[in-house]
Short mmCIF file of C-alpha atoms in Angstrom, two decimals:
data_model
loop_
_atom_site.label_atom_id
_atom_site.label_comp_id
_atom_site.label_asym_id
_atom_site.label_seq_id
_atom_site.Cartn_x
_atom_site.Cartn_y
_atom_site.Cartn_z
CA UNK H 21 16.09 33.75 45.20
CA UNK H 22 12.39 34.16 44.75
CA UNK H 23 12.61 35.87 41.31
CA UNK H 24 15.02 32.89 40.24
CA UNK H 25 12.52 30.28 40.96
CA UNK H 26 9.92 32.01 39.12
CA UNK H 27 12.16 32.42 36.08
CA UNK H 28 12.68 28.10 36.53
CA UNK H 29 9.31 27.95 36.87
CA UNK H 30 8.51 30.24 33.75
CA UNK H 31 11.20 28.21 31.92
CA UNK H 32 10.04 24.93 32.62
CA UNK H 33 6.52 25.79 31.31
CA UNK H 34 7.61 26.97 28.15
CA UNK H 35 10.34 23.71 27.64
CA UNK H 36 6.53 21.99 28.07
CA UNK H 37 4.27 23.94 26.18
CA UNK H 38 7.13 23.34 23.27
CA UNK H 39 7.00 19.96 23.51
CA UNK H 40 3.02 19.72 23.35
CA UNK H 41 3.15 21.67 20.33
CA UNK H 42 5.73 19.32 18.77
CA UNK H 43 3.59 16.45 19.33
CA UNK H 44 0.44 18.09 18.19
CA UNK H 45 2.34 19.19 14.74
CA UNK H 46 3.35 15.53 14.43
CA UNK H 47 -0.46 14.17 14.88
CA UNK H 48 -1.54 16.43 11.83
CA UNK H 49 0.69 15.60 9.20
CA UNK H 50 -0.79 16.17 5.74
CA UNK H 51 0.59 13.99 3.61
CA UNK H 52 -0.97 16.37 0.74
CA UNK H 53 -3.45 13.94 -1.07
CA UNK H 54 -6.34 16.58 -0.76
CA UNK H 55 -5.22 20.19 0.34
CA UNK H 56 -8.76 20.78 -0.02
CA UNK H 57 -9.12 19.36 3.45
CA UNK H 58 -9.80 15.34 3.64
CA UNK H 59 -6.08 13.49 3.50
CA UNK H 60 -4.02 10.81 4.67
CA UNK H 61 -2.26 10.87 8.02
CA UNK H 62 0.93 9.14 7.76
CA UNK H 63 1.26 5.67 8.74
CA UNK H 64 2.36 4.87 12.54
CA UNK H 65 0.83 7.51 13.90
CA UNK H 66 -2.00 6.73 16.99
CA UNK H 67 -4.86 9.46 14.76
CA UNK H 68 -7.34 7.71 13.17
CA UNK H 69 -6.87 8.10 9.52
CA UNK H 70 -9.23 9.52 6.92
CA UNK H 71 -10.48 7.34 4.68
CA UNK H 72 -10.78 9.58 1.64
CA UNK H 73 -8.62 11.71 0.06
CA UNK H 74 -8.87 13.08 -3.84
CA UNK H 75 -6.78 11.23 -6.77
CA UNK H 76 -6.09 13.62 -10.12
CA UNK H 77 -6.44 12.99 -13.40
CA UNK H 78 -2.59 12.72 -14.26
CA UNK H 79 -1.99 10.15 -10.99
CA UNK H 80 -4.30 7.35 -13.16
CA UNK H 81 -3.47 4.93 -15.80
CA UNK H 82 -5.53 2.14 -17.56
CA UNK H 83 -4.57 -1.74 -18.04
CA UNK H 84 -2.18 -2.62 -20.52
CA UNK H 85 -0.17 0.51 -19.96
CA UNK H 86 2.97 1.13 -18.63
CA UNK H 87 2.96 3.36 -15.60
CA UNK H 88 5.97 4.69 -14.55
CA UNK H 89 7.04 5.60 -10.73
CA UNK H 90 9.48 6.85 -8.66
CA UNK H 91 12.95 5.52 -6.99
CA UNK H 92 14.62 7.36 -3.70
CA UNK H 93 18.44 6.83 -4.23
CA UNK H 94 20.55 9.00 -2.16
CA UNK H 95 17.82 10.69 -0.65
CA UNK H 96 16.96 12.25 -3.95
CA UNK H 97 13.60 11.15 -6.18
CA UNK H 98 14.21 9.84 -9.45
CA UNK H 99 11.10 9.91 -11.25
CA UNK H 100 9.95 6.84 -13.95
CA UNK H 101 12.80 4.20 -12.38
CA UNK H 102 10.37 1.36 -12.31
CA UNK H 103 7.43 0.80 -14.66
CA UNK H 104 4.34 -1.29 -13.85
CA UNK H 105 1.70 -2.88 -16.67
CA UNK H 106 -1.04 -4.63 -15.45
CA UNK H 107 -1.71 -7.31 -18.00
CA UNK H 108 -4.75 -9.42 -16.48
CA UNK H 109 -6.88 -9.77 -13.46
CA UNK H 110 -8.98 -12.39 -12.09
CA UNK H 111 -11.17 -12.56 -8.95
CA UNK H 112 -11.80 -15.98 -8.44
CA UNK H 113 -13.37 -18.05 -5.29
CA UNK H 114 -10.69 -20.63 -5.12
CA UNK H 115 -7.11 -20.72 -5.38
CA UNK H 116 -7.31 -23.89 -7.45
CA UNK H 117 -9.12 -21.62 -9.77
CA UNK H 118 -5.94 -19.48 -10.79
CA UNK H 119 -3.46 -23.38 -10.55
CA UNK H 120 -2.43 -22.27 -7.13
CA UNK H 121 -2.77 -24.67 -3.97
CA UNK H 122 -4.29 -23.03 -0.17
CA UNK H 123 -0.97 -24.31 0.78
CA UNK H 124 0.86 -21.13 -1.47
CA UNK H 125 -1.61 -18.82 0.41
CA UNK H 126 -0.16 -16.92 3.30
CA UNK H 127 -3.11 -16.86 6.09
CA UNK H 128 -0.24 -15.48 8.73
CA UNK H 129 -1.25 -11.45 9.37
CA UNK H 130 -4.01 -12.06 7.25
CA UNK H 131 -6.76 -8.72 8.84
CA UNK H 132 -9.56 -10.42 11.56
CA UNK H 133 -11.59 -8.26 9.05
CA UNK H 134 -11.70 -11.22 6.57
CA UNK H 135 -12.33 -14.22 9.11
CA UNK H 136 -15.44 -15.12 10.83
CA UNK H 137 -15.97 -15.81 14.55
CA UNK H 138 -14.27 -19.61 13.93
CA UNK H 139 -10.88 -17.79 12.24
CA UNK H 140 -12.07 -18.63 8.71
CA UNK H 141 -12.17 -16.38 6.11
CA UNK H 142 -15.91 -15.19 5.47
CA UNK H 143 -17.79 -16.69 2.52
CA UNK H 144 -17.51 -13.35 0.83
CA UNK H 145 -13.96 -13.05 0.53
CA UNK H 146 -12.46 -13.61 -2.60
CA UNK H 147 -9.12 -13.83 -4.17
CA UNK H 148 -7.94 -10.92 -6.37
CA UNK H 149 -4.95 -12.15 -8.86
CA UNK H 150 -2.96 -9.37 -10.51
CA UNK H 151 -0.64 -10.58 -13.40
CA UNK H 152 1.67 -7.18 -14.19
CA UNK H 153 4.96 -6.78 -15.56
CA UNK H 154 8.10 -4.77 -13.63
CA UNK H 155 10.45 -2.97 -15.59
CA UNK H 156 13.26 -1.54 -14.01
CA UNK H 157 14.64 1.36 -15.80
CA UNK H 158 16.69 3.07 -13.48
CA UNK H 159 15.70 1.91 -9.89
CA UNK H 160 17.75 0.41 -7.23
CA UNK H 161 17.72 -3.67 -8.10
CA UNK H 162 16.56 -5.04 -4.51
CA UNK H 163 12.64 -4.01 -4.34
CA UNK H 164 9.56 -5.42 -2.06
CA UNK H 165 6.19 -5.90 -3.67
CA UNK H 166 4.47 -4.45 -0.72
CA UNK H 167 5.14 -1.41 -2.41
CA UNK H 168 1.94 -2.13 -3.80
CA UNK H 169 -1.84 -1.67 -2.56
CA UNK H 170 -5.30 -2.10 -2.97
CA UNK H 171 -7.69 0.29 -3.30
CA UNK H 172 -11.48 0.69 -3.42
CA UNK H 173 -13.34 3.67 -4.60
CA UNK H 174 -16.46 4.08 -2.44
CA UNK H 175 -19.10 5.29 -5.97
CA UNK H 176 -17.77 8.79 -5.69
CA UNK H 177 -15.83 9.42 -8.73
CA UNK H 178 -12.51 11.37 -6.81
CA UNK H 179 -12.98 10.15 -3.66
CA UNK H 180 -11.31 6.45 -2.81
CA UNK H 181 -11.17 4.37 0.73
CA UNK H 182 -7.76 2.55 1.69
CA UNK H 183 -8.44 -1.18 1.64
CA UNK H 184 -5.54 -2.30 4.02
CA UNK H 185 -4.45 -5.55 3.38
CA UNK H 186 -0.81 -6.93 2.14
CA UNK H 187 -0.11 -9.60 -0.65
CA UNK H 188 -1.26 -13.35 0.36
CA UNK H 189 0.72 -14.80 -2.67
CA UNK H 190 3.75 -13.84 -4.62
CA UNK H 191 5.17 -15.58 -7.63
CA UNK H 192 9.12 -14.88 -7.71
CA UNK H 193 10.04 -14.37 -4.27
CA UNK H 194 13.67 -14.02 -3.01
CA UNK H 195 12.74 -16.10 0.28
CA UNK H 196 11.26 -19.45 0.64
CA UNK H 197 8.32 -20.11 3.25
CA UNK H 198 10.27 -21.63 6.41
CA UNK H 199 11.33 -20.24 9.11
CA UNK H 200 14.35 -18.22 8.09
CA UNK H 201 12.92 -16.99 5.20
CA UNK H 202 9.79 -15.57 5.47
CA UNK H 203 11.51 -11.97 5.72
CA UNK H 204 12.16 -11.91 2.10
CA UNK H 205 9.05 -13.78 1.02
CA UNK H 206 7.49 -10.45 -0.58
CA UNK H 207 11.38 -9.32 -1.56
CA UNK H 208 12.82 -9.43 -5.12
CA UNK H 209 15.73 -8.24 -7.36
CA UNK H 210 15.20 -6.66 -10.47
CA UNK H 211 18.40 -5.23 -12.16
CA UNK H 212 18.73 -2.41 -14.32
CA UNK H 213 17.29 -2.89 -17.72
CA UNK H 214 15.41 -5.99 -17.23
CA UNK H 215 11.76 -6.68 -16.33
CA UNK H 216 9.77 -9.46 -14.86
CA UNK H 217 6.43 -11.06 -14.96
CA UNK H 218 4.92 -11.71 -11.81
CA UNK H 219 1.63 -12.28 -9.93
CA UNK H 220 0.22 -10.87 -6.50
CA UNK H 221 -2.85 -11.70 -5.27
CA UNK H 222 -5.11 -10.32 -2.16
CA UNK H 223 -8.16 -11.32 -0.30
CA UNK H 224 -10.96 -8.75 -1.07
CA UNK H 225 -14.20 -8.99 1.25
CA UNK H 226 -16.69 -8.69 -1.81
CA UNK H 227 -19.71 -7.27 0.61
CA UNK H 228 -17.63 -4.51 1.97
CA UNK H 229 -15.79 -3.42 -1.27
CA UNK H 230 -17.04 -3.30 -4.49
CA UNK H 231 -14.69 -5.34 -6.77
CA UNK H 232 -15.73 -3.33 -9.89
CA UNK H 233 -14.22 -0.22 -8.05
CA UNK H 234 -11.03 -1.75 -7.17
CA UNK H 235 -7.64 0.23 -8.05
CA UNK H 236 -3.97 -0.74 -7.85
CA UNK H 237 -1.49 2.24 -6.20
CA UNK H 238 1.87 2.68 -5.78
CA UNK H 239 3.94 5.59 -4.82
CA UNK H 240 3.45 7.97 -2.45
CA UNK H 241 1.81 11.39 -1.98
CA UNK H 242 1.45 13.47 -5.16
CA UNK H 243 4.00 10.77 -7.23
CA UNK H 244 1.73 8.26 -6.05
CA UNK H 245 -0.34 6.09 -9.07
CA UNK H 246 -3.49 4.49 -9.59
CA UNK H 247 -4.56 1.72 -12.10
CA UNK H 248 -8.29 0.96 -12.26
CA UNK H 249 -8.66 -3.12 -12.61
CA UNK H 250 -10.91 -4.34 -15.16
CA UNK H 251 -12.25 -7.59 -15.00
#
């Protein structure tokens, strides 16, 4: 009877020791920006996340280009389904600036990062307005322009800083602002073979990011793209 309760007791250790390794695998995920060692944990998880991580040369693209990225259908990747051009950007101090009203702005989920101790947003921040064109090639037609980020590069040429912050304004999307809608506020369809001119703007906090070292991503892990945004 003894040696039976050892062996439970044996048993029940491992079962543990199992399950602590489990959860310490999870906590480390490399999500294989920099194999070198400095990379991005994946989102959800309670580690704090690195902040840099190393972009190669073949991941950039320049205004005015096409730059093509990748669908999941099926659970397979299909590489170049959607195409983004950036056509023009503007950092401006007013909405009114770019013929949009505060009204269009969403201030709901907006970071505390950008407000000041009265819950206005800090005389630094600005509004960045990205004019680009989608082209859907081969992607599925129902897509979410929060596929897209900002990013800042912090004066090191291949190392960049995440800049987390969603859209404020979208120009075509498939909800309206009430109550019921504001689900599929950042949601649009785009059906194969046609493309669409939209804009997307963000708040950027001018005295914490430099808005000459601003970059717009999409993608993820080595697929993942950068544009560099020239005013």
């Amino acid at each position: 009877m003894k040696e039976s309760k050892n062996k439970k007791t044996a048993w029940i250790f491992l079962v543990i020791a199992l399950a602590l390794g489990i959860l310490s695998g999870c906590s480390t995920f490399d999500a294989g920006f920099d194999k070198a060692g400095k990379t991005q944990v994946m989102p959800g998880l309670e580690e704090e996340q690195p902040q840099n991580f190393t972009i190669k040369p073949e991941q950039l693209g320049e205004m005015g280009e096409p730059v093509g990225t990748y669908d999941v259908q099926n659970g397979e990747v299909v590489t170049d389904a959607l195409f983004y051009t950036v056509n023009e950007v503007q950092l401006v101090d007013t909405p009114q600036e770019i013929n949009l009203s505060p009204e269009e702005l969403l201030l709901d989920g907006v970071s505390e990062e950008l407000m000041d101790a009265n819950g206005k947003l800090k005389e630094s921040v600005k509004l960045l307005m990205v004019a680009l064109t989608v082209q859907n090639v081969r992607a599925e037609p129902e897509r979410n322009i929060t596929s897209l980020d900002i990013l800042c590069a912090n004066g090191e040429t291949e190392f960049y800083e995440l800049y987390p912050t969603s859209p404020v304004y979208f120009s075509c999307p498939s909800g309206k602002r009430t109550a019921d809608g504001w689900k599929d506020y950042y949601k649009y369809r785009l059906p194969i073979g046609r493309e669409k001119n939209v804009k997307v703007c963000w708040y950027v906090d001018t005295q914490c990011y430099d808005p000459k070292n601003l970059y717009l991503t999409f993608g993820f892990d080595e697929l993942q793209k950068y544009i560099k945004l020239v005013f």
